[in-house]
Coordinates of C-alpha atoms in Angstrom, one line a residue:
Chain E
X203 CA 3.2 -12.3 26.7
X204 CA 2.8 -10.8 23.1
X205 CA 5.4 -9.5 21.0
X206 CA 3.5 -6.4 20.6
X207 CA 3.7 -6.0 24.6
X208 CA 6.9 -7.0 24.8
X209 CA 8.1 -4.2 22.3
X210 CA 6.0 -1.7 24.1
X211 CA 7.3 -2.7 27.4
X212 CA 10.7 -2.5 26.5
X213 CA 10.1 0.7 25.0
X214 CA 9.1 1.8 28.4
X215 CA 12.0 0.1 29.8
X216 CA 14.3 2.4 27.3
X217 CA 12.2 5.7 28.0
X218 CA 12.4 5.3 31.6
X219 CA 16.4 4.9 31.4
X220 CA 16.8 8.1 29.4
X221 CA 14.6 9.5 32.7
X222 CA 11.0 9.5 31.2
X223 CA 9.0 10.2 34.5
X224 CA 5.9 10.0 31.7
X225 CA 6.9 6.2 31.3
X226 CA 7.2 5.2 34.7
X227 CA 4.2 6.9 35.3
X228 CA 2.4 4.7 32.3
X229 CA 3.7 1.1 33.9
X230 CA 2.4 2.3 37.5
X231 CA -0.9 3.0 36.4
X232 CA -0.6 -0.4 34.0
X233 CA 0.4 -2.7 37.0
X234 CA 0.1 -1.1 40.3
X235 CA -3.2 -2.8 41.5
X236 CA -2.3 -6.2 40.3
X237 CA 0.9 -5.6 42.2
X238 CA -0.8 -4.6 45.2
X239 CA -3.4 -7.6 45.4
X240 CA -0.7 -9.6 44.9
X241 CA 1.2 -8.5 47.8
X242 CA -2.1 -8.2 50.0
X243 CA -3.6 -11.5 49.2
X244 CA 0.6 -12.8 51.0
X245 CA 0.6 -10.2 54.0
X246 CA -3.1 -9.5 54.7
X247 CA -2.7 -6.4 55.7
X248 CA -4.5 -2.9 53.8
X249 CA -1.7 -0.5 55.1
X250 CA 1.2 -3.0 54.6
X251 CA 0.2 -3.8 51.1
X252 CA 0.1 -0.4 50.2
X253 CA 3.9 0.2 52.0
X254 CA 5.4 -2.7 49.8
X255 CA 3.7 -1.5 46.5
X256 CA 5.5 1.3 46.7
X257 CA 8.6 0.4 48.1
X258 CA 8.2 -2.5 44.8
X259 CA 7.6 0.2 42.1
X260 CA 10.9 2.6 43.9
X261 CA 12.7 -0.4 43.9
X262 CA 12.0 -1.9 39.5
X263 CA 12.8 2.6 39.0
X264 CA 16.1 1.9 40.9
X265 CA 16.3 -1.5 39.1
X266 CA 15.3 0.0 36.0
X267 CA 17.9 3.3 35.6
X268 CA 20.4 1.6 37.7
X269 CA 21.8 -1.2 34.9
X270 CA 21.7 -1.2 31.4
X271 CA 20.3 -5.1 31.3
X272 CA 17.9 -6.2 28.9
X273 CA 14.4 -5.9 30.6
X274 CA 11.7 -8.0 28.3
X275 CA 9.1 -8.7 30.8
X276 CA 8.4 -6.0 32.7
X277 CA 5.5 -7.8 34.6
X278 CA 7.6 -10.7 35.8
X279 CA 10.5 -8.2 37.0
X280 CA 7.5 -6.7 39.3
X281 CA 6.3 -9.8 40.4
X282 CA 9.9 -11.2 41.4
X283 CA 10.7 -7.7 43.3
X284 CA 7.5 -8.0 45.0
X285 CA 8.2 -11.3 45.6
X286 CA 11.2 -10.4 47.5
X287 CA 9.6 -7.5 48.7
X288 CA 7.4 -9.1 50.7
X289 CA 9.8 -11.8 52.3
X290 CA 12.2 -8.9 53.6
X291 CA 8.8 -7.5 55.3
X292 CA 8.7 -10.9 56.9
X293 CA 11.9 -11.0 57.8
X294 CA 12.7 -7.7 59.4
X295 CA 8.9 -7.0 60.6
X296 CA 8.0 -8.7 63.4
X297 CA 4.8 -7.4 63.9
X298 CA 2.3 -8.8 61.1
X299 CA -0.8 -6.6 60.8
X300 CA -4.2 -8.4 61.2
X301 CA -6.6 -9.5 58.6
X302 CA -9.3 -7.2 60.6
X303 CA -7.2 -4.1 59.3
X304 CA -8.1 -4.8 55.7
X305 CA -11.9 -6.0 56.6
X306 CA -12.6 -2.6 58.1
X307 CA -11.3 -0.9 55.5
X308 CA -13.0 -2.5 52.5
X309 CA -16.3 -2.1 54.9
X310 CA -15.7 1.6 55.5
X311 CA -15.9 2.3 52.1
X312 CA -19.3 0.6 50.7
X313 CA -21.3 0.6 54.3
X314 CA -24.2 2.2 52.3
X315 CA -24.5 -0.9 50.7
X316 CA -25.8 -3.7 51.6
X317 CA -25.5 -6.2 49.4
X318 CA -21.4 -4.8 48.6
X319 CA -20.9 -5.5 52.1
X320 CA -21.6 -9.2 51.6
X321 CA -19.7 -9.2 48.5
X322 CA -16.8 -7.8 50.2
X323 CA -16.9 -9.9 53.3
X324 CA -17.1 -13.0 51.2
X325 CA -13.7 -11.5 49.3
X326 CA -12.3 -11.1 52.8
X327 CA -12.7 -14.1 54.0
X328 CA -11.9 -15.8 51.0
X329 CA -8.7 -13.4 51.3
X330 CA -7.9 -14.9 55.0
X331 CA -8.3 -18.5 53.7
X332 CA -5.8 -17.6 50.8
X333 CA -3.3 -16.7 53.7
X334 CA -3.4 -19.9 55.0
X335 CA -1.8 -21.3 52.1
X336 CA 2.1 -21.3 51.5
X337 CA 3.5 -18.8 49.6
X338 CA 3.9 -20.8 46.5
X339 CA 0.1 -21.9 46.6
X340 CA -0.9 -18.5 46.7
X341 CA 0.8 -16.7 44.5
X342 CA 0.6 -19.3 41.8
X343 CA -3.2 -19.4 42.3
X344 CA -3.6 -15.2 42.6
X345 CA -1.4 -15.2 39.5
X346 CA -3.7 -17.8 37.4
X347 CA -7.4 -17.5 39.3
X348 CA -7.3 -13.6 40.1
X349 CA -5.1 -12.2 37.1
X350 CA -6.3 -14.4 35.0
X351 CA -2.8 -15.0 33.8
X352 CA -2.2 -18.3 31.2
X353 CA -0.4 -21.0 32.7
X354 CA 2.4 -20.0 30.1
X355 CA 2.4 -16.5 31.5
X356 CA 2.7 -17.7 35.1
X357 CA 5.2 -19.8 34.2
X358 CA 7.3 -17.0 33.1
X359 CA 6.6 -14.6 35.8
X360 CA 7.4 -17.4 38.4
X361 CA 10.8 -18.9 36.3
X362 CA 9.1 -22.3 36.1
X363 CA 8.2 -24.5 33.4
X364 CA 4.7 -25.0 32.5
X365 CA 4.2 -28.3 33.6
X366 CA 5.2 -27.4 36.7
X367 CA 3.0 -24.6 36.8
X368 CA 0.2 -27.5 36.0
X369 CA 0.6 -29.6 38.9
X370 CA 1.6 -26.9 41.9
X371 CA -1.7 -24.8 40.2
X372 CA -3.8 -28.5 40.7
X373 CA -2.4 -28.8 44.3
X374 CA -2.7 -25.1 45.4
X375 CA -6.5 -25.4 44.4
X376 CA -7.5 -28.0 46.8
X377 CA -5.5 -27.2 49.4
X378 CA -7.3 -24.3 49.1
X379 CA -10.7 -26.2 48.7
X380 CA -9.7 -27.8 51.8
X381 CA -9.5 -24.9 53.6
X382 CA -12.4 -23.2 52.5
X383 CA -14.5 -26.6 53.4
X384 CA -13.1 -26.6 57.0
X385 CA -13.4 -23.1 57.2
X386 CA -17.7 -24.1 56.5
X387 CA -17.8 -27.1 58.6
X388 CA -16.3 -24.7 61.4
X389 CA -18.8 -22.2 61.4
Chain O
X107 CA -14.4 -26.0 42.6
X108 CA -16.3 -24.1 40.2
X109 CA -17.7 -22.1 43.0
X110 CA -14.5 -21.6 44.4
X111 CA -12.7 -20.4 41.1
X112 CA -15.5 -18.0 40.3
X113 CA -14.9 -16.7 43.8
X114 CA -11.2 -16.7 43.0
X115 CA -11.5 -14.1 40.2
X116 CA -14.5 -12.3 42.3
X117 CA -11.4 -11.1 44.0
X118 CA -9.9 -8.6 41.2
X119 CA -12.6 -6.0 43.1
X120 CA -10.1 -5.9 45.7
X121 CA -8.0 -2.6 44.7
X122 CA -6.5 -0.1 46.3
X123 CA -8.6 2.9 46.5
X124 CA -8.3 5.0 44.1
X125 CA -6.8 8.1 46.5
X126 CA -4.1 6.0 48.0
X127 CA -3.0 5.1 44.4
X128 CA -2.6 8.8 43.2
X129 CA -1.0 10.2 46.2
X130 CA 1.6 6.9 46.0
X131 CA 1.9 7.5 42.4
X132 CA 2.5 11.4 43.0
X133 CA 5.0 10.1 45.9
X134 CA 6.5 7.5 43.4
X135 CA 7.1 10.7 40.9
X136 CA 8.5 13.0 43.0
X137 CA 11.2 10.8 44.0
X138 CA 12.5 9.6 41.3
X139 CA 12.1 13.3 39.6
X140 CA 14.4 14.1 42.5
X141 CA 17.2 11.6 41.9
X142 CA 17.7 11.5 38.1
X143 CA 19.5 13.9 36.1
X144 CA 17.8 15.4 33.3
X145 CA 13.9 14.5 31.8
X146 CA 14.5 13.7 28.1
X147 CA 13.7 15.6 25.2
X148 CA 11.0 14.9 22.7
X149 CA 14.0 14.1 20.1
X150 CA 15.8 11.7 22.7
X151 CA 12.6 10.1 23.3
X152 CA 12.3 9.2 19.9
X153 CA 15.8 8.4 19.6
X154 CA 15.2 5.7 22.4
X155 CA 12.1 4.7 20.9
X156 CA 13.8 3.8 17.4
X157 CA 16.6 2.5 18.3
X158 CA 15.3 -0.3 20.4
X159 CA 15.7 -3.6 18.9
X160 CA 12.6 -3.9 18.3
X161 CA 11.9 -1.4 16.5
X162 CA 15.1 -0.4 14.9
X163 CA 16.1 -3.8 13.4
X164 CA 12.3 -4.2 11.5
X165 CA 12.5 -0.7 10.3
X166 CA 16.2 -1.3 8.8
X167 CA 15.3 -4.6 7.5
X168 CA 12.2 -2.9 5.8
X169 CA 14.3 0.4 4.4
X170 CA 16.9 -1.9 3.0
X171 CA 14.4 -4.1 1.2
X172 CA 12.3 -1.1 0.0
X173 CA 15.9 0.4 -1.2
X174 CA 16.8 -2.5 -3.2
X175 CA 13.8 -2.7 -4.6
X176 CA 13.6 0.5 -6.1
X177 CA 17.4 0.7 -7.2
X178 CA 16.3 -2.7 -9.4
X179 CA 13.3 -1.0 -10.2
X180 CA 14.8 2.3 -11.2
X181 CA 17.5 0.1 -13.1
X182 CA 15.9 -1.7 -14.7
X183 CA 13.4 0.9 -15.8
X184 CA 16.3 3.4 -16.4
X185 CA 18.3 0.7 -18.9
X186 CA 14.8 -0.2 -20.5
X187 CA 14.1 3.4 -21.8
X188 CA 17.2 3.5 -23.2
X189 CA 17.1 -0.1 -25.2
X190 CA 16.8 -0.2 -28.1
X191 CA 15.3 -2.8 -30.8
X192 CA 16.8 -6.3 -30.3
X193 CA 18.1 -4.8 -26.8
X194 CA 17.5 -7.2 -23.4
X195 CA 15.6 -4.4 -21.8
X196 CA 13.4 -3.7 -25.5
X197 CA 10.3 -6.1 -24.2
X198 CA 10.2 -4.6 -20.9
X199 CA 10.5 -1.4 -22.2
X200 CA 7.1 -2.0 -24.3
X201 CA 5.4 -3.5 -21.9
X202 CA 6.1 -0.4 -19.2
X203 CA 4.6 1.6 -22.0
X204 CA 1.6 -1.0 -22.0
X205 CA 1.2 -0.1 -18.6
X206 CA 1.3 3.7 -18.7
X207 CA -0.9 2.9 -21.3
X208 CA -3.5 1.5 -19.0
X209 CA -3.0 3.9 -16.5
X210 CA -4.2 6.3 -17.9
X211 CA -7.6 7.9 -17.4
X212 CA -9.9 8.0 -20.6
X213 CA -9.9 6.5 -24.0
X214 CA -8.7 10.2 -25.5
X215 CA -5.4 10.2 -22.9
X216 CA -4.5 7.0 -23.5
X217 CA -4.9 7.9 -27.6
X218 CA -2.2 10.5 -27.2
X219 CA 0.1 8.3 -25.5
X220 CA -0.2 5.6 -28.0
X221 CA 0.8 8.1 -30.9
X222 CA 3.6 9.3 -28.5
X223 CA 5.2 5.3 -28.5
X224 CA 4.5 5.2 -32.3
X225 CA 6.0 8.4 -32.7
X226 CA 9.2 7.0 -30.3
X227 CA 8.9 3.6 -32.6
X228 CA 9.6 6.0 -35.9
X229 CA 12.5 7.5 -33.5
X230 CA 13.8 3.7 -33.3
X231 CA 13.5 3.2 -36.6
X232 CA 15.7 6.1 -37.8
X233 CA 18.5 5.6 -34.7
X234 CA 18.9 2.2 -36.9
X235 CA 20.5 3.7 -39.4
X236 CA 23.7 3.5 -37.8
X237 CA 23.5 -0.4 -37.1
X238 CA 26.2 -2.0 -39.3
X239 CA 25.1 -5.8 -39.3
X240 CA 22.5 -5.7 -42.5
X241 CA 21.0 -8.6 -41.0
X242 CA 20.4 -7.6 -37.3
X243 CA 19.4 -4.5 -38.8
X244 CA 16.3 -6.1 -41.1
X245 CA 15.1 -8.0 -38.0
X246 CA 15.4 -4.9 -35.6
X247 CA 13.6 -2.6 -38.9
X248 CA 10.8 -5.4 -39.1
X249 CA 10.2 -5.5 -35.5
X250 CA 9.7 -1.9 -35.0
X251 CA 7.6 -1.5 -38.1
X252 CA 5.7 -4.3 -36.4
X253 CA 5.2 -2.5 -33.1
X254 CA 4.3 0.8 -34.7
X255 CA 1.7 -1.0 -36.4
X256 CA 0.6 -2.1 -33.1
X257 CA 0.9 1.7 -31.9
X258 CA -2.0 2.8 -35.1
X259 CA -4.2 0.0 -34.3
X260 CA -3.9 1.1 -30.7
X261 CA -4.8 4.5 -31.3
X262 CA -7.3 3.6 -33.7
X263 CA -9.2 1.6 -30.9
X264 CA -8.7 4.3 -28.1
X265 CA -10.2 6.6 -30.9
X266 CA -13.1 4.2 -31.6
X267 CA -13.9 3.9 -27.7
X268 CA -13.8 7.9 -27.5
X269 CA -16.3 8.5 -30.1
X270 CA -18.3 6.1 -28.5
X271 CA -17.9 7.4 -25.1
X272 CA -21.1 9.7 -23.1
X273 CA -20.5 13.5 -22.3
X274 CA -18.4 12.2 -19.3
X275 CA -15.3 11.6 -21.2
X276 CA -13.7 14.9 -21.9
X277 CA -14.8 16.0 -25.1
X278 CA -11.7 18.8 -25.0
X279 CA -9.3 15.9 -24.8
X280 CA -10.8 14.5 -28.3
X281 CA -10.3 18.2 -30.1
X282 CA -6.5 18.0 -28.6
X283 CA -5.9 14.7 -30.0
X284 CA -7.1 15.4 -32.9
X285 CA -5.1 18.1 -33.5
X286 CA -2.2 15.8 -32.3
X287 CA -3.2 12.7 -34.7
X288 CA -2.8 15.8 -37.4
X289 CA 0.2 16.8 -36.3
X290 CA 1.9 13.5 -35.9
X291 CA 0.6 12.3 -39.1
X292 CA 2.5 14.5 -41.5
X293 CA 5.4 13.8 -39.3
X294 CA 5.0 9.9 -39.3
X295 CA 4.4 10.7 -43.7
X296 CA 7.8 12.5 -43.8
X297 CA 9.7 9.9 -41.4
X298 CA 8.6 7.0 -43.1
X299 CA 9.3 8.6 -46.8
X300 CA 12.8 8.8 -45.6
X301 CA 13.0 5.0 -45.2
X302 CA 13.1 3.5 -49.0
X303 CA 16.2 1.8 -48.5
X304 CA 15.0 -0.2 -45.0
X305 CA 11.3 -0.6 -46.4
X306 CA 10.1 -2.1 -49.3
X307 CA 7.6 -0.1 -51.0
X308 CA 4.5 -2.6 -49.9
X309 CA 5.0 -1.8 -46.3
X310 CA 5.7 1.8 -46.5
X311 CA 2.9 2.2 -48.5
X312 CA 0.9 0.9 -46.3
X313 CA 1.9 1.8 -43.2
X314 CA 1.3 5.6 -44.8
X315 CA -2.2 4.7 -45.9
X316 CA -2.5 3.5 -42.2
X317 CA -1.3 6.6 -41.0
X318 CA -3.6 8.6 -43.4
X319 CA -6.9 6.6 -42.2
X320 CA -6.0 6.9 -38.8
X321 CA -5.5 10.7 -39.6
X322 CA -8.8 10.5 -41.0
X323 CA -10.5 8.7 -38.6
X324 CA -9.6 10.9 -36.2
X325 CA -11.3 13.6 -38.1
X326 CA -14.5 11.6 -38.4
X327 CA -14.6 11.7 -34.6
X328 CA -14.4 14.8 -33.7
X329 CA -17.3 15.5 -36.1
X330 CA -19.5 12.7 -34.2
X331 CA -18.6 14.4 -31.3
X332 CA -19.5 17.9 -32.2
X333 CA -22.7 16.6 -33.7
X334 CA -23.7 15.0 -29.9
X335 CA -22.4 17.4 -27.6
X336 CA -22.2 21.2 -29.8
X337 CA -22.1 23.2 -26.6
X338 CA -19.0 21.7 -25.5
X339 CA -16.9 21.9 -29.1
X340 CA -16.1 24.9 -30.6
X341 CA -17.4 24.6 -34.0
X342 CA -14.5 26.9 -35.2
X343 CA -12.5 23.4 -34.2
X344 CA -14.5 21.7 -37.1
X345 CA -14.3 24.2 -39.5
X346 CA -10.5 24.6 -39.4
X347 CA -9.8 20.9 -39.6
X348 CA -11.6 19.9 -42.3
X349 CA -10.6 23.5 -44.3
X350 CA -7.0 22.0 -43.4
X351 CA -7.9 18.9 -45.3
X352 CA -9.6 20.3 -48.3
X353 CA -6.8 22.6 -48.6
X354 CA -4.4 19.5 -48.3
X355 CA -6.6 17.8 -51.0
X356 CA -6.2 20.8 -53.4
X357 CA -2.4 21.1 -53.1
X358 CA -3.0 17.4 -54.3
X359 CA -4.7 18.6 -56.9
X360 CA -2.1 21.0 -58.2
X361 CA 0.4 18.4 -58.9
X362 CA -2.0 16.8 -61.3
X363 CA -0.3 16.7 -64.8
X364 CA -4.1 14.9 -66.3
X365 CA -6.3 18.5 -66.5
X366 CA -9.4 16.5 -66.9
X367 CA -8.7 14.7 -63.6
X368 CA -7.7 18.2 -62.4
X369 CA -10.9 20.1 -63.3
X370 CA -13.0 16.8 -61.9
X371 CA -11.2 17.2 -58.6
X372 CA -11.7 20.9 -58.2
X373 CA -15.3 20.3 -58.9
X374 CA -15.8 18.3 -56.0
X375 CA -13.2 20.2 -53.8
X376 CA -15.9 23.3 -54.1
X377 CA -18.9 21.7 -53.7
X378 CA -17.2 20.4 -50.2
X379 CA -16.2 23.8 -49.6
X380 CA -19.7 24.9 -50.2
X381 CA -20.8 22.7 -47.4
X382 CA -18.5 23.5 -44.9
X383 CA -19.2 27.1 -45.5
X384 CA -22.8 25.6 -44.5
X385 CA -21.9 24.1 -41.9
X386 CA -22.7 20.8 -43.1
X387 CA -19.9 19.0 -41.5
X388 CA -21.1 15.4 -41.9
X389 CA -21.7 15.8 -45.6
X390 CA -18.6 18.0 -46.0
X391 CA -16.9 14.2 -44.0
X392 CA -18.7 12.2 -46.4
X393 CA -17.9 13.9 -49.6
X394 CA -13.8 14.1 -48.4
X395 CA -14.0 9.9 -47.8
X396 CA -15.7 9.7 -51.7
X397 CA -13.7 12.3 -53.2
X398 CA -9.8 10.5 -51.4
X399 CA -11.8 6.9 -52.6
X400 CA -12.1 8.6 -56.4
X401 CA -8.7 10.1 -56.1
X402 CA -7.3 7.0 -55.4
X403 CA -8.7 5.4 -58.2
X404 CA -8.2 7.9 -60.5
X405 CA -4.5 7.7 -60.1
X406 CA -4.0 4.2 -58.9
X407 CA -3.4 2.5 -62.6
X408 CA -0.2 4.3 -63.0
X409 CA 0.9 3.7 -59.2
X410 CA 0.2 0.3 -59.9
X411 CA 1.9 -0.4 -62.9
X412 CA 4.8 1.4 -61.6
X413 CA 5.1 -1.0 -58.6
X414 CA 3.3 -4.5 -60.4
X415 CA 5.6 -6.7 -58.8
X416 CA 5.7 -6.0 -55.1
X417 CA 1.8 -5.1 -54.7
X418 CA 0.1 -7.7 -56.1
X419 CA 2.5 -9.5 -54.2
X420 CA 1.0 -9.9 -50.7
X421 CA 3.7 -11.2 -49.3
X422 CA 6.7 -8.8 -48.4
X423 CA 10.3 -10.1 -47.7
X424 CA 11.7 -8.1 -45.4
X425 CA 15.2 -9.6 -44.6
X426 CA 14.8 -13.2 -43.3
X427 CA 10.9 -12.4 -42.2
X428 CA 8.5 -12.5 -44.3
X429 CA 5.0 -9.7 -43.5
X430 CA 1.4 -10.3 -44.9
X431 CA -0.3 -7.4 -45.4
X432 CA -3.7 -7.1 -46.7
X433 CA -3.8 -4.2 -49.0
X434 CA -7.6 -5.1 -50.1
X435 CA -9.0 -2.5 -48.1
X436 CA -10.9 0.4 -49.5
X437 CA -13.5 1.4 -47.3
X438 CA -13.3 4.9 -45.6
X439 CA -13.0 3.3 -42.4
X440 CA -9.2 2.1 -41.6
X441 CA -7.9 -1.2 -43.1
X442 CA -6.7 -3.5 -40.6
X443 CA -2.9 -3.7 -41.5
X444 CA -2.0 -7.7 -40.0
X445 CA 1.6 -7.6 -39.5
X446 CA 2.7 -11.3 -39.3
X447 CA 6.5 -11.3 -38.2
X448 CA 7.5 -14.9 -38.8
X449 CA 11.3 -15.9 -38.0
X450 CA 13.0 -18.5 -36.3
X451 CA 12.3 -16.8 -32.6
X452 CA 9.8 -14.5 -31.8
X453 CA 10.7 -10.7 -31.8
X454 CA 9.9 -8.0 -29.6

């Protein structure tokens, strides 16, 4: 994270704890899709993902204008309350919405188009063989492989060291190529 | 695991449409404009901005190094315009005067400023009066003389460079220092006539025949000018000048006791009139440098006798220093007046 982000996060931070709805309003529209596919790409579900994004951003506003600590990564504080987020949905809900829920809906929207329609059903699938993995795997490689976060940057989101980061990142990968090969020899 | 990576990040299209992400951010809004107290004001949200850390702690660290940097600067500058010669400030002080010097915008400008320091050296010179160690006070006299020396020859280039200079240069800047060189001149003559007892007659005498030529010099360049841009110099600038100077000349004249010398002078004092009123103005020039290079002659064997000793001396005591002036000069244009200040440590 740059020190110029990090000063205009915190500035954020500041502006929404003197009740700056204009601030809040600039670090939803900064984070809330990477927030969302983060939580999608662990609960598979369109309508679920979209519950817990918001319940995420209420939650870092309560978070935010509720103490007076210092907040310098903004990003990792989302990521760790969605983190949570999304193991209290597991934990209280047990009904798990299906994969086909979030298929259908990415189809509805580009069925004029043909070659989207592969595109997205290739994501899809991809998306249901990212399920598979555990949550560590899967966050650490939707973090690095889909944000395009640094391994430094991950690291400090998740509250690991680098190296660490390094080899769960190595294993998540082919567990995942794993997947993805039986997944083909399947079909 | 190329393919697979490439299909990782293929997977940033996933988003959430772009409807369900206004109404949840309009949802989002509402409720937290429901639970909190008051929306700020532009001034708190500067407040909160500023004071942060971040940006609070730079912009203090900055103001207090921009502060002490102009205190010192102001200081410093503040004690060097009042120090005098011999003073710890003194050299700083001249060279802040360099630099106004070179800040300013044409050869004319900077002209007038040089007379201005010259003028303040002559100031310098006179608040030594006062100074009660005879020996500081020869070493502070020498180097001032020295440095208004520097100040003529200063002038006398910025004036060289102006008559050189294309229309572009402001041609009513050279008529204004003119009339300032003029002006100064006699001043600088009746200032330095009131300094027998610190200057020995060699260096006063030149350092007035320095301030004559440069007085002169002046005059030749406003003429130059006038004769290459006449449209932009009012020739009734010319005409007074150099009627100032033959009127000067004759009031010379009058003092004469010799009536042959007298009549002589006269003589050529109308025929120069006669060409002014003709608007001859370079001749009218030339014939004032002859006629002052005559005069000079004419009553230079009794000047000289009167003062044998000290000006065929070249070298001048002054103090403990010892000054080389060349005298030798006699050409219209000015002499070059070498000051040499030689002492155990250099002065400023």
């Amino acid at each position: 994270m740059n020190a110029f982000k990090k000063i205009k996060d915190s500035i954020l931070i500041e502006r929404i704890r003197s009740g700056s709805q204009d601030a809040y309003a600039i670090i939803y529209d900064q984070y809330h899709q990477q927030i969302y596919r983060f939580i999608l790409f662990k609960v598979s579900s369109r309508q679920v993902a979209e519950d817990i994004t918001a319940d995420v951003f209420l939650k870092t506003w309560e978070y935010i204008t509720g103490s007076d600590k210092t907040i310098e990564n903004i990003q990792a504080l989302l990521y760790s309350i969605a983190r949570n987020a999304v193991i209290d949905y597991y934990r209280t809900k047990s009904e798990h919405y299906g994969l086909d829920d979030t298929i259908q809906a990415v189809d509805q929207k580009s069925e004029d188009h043909t070659h989207e329609i592969d595109v997205k059903q290739d994501v899809n699938q991809l998306v249901n063989q990212m399920s598979k993995l555990s949550d560590e795997y899967n966050e650490i490689i939707t973090l690095h492989y889909v944000e395009d976060f640094s391994i430094r940057e991950v690291a400090e989101i998740l509250g690991k060291t680098e190296n660490n980061v390094r080899v769960t990142l190595h294993r998540a990968l082919k567990s995942l190529k794993k997947i993805v090969e039986d997944n083909e020899s399947t079909d | 695991m190329s393919q697979l990576t490439d299909n990782l990040r293929n997977l940033q299209q996933v988003q959430m449409d772009a409807d369900t992400a206004r109404r949840q951010r309009d949802f989002l809004l509402e409720r937290i404009g429901a639970e909190q107290v008051a929306p700020e004001n532009a001034w708190q949200s500067f407040w909160h901005v500023f004071n942060h850390p971040y940006v609070f702690k730079p912009f203090a660290y900055v103001t207090a190094v921009f502060v002490l940097f102009v205190t010192g600067t102001f200081y410093t500058m503040s004690a060097a315009t009042q120090s005098e010669p011999g003073g710890t400030f003194y050299p700083v002080k001249l060279k802040f005067e360099q630099l106004q010097v070179a800040f300013e915008n044409n050869d004319t400008q900077r002209a007038k400023k040089q007379i201005e320091y010259a003028d303040r050296r002559l100031t310098e010179l006179s608040s030594l009066q006062s100074d009660v160690s005879p020996v500081d006070k020869q070493e502070k006299v020498a180097t001032v003389v020295k440095h208004f020396n520097d100040s003529l020859q200063d002038v006398k280039s910025s004036l060289e460079k102006a008559a050189t200079a294309g229309a572009n240069d402001s041609n009513g800047d050279v008529v204004d220092v003119v009339a300032l060189v003029n002006n100064k001149s006699t001043d600088f003559a009746d200032v330095l006539s009131t300094h027998s007892d610190d200057l020995s007659t060699t260096v006063k005498t030149a350092l007035e025949k320095e301030v004559q030529d440069i007085k002169n010099y002046s005059l030749e360049v406003l003429v130059a000018k006038y004769q290459k841009y006449r449209d932009r110099i009012p020739e009734s600038i010319i005409i007074d000048q150099l009627q100032e100077k033959i009127i000067a000349l004759g009031e010379e004249v009058s003092t004469l006791e010799d009536e042959d010398i007298k009549a002589e002078a006269l003589e050529q004092l109308s025929a120069m009139q006669e060409l002014l009123e003709d608007r001859q103005f370079e001749d009218a020039l030339a014939g004032i440098k002859a006629y002052e290079q005559w005069f000079a002659e004419m009553i230079a064997p009794e000047d000289t006798a009167s003062n044998e000793g000290e000006v065929l001396g070249e070298e001048e005591i002054v103090g403990d220093l010892e000054i080389h002036i060349d005298t030798t000069s006699t050409t219209s244009t000015i002499p070059v007046l070498e000051t040499q200040i030689q002492s155990e440590g250099e002065i400023e």
